[in-house]
mmCIF file with all atom_site columns, C-alpha atoms in Angstrom:
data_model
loop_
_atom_site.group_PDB
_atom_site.id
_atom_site.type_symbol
_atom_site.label_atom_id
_atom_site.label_alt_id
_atom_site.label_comp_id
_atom_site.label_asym_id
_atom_site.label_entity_id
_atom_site.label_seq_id
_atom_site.pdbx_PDB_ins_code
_atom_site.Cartn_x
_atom_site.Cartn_y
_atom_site.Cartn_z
_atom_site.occupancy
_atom_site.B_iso_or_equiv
_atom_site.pdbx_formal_charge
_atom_site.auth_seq_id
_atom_site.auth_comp_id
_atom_site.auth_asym_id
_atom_site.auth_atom_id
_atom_site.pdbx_PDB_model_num
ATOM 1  C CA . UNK A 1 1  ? 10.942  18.611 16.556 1.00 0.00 ? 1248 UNK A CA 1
ATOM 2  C CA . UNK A 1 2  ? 8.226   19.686 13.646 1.00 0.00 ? 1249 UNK A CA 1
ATOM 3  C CA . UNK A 1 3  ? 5.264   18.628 14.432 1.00 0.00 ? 1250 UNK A CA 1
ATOM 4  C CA . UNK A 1 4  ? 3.161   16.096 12.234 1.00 0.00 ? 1251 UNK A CA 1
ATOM 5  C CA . UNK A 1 5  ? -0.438  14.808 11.546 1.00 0.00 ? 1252 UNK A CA 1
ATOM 6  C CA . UNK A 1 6  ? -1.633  11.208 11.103 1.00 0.00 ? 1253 UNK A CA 1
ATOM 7  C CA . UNK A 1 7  ? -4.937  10.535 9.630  1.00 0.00 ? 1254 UNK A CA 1
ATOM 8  C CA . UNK A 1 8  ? -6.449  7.689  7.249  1.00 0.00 ? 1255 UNK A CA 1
ATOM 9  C CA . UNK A 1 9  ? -7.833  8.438  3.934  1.00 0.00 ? 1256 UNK A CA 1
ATOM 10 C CA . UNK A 1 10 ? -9.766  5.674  2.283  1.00 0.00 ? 1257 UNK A CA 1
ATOM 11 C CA . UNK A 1 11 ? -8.425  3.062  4.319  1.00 0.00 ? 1258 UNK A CA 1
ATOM 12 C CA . UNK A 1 12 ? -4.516  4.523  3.791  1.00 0.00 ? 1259 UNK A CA 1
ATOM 13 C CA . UNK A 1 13 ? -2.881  5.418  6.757  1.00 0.00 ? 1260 UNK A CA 1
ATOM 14 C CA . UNK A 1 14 ? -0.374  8.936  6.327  1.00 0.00 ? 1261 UNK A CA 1
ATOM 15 C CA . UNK A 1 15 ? 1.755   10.609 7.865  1.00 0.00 ? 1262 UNK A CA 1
ATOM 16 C CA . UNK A 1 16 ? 2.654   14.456 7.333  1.00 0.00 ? 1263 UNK A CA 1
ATOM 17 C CA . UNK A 1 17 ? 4.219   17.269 8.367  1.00 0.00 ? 1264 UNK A CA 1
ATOM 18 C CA . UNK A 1 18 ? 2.144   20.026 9.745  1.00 0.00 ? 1265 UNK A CA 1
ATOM 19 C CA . UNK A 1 19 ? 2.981   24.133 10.394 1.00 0.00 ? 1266 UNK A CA 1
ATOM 20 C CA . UNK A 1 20 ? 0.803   26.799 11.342 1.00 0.00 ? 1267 UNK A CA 1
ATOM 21 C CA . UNK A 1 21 ? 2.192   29.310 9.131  1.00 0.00 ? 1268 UNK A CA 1
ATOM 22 C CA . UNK A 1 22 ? 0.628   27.220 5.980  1.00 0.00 ? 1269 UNK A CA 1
ATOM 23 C CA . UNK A 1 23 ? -2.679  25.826 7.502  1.00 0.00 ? 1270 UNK A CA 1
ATOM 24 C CA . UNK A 1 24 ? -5.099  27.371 9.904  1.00 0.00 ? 1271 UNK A CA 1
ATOM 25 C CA . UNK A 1 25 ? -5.478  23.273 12.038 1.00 0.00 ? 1272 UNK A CA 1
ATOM 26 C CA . UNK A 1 26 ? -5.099  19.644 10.776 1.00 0.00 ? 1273 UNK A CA 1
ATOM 27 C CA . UNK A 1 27 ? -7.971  19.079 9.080  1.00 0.00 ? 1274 UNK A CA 1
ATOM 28 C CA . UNK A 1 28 ? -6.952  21.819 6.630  1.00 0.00 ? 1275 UNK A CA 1
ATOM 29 C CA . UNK A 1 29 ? -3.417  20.303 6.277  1.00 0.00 ? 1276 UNK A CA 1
ATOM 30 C CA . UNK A 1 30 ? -4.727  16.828 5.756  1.00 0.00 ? 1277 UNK A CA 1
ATOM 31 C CA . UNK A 1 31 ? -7.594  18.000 3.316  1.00 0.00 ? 1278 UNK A CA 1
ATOM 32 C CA . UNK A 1 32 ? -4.655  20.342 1.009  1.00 0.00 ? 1279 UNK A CA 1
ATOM 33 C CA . UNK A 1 33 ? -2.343  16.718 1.149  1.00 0.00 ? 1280 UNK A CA 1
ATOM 34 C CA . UNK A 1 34 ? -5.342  14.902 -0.629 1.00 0.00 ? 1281 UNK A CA 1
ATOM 35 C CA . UNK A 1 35 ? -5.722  17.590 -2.841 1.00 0.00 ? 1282 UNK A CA 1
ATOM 36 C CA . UNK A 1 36 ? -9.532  18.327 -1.538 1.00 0.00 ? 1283 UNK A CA 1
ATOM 37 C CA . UNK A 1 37 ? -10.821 21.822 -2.374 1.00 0.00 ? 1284 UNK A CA 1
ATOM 38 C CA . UNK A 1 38 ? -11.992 23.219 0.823  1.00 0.00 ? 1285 UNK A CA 1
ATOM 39 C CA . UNK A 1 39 ? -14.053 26.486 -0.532 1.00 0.00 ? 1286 UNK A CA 1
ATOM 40 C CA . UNK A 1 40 ? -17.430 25.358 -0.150 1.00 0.00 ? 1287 UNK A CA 1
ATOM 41 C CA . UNK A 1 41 ? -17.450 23.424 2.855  1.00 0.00 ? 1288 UNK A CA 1
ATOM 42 C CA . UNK A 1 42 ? -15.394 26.470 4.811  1.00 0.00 ? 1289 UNK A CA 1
ATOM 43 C CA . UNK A 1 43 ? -18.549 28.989 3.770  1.00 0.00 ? 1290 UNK A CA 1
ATOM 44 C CA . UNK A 1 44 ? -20.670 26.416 5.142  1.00 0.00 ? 1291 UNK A CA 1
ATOM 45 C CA . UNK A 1 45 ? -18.376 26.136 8.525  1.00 0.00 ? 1292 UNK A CA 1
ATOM 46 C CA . UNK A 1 46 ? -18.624 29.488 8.747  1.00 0.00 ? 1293 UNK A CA 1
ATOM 47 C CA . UNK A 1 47 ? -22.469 29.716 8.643  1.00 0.00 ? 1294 UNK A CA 1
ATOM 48 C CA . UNK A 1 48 ? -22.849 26.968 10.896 1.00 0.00 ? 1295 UNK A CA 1
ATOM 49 C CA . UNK A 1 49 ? -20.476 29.038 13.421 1.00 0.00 ? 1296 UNK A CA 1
ATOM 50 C CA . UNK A 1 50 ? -22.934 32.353 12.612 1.00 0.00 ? 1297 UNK A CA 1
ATOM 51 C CA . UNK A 1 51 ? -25.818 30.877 13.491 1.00 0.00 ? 1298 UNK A CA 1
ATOM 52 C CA . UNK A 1 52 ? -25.121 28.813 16.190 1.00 0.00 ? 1299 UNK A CA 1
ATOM 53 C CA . UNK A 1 53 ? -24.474 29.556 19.742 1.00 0.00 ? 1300 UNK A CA 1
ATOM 54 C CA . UNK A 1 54 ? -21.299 30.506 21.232 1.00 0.00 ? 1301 UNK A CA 1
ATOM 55 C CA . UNK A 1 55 ? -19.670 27.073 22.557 1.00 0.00 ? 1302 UNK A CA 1
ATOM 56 C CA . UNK A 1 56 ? -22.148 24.663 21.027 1.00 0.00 ? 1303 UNK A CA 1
ATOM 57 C CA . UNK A 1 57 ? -20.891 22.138 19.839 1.00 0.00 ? 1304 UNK A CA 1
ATOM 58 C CA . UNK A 1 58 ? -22.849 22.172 16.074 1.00 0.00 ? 1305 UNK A CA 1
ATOM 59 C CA . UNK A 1 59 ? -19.295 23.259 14.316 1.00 0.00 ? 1306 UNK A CA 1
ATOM 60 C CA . UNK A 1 60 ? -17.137 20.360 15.637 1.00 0.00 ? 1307 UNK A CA 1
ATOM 61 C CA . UNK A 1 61 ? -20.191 17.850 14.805 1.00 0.00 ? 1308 UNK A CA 1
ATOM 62 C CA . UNK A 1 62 ? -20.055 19.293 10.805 1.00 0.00 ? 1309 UNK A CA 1
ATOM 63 C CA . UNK A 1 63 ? -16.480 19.440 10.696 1.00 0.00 ? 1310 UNK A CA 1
ATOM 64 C CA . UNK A 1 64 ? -16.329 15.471 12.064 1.00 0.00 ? 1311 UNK A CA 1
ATOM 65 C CA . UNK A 1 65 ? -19.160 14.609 9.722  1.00 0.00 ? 1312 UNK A CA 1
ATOM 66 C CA . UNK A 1 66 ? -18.018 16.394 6.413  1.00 0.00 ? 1313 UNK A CA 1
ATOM 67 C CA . UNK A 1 67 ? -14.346 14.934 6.809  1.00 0.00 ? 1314 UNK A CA 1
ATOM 68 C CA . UNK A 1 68 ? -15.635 11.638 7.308  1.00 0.00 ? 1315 UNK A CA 1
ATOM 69 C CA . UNK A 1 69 ? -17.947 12.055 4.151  1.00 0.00 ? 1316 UNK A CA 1
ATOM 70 C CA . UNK A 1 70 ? -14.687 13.036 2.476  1.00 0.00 ? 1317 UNK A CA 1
ATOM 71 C CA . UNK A 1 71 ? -13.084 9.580  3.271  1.00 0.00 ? 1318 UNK A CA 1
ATOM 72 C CA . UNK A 1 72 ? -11.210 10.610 6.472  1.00 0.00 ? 1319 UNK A CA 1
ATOM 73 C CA . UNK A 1 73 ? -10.477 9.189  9.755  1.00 0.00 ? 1320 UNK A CA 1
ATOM 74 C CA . UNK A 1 74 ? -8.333  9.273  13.163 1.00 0.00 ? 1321 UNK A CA 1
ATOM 75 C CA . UNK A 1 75 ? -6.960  12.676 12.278 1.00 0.00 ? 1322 UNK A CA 1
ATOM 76 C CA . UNK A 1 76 ? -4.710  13.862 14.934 1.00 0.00 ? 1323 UNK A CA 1
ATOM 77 C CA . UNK A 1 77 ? -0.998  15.497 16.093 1.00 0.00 ? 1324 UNK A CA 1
ATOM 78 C CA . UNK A 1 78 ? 1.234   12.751 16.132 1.00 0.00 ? 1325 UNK A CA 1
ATOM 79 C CA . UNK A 1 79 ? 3.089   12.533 20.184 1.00 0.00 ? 1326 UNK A CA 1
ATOM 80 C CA . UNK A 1 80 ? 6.596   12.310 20.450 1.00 0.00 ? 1327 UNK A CA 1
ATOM 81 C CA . UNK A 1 81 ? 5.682   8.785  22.306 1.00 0.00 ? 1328 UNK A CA 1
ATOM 82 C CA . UNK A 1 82 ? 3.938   7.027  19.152 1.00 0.00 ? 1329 UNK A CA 1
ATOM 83 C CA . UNK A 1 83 ? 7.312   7.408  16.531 1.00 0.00 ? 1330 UNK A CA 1
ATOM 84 C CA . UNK A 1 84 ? 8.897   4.298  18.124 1.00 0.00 ? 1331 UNK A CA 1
#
């Protein structure tokens, strides 16, 4: 089965279908479906990934923050369990 992402955007719940070969994870899926240019904030990621030491957690915190900024929420893979 493909897999898919489920995430809210400005109080909308969505569902859609996710691949590798298009997006790098889900937050870059969910942010392409929404139409949400990504340029800046990637530079910024990857600064924030330069800088910081290996395994801290400073990159996940942005990431979380920024997309929630954005108007996202409860991003995640959806399990073969929750479709029923």
């Amino acid at each position: 089965m493909a897999r898919q992402v489920t995430y809210t955007f400005k109080g909308q719940t969505k569902t859609i279908p996710f691949s590798y070969a298009k997006h790098h994870d889900l937050y870059e899926a969910v942010a392409a479906a929404e139409g949400i240019d990504l340029t800046k904030f990637l530079a910024m990621e990857q600064q924030i990934a330069m800088t910081s030491r290996k395994g801290a957690k400073a990159e996940k915190d942005y990431r979380k923050v920024e997309f929630a900024r954005f108007g996202f929420s409860n991003i995640h893979f959806v399990r073969d369990d929750e479709q029923e």
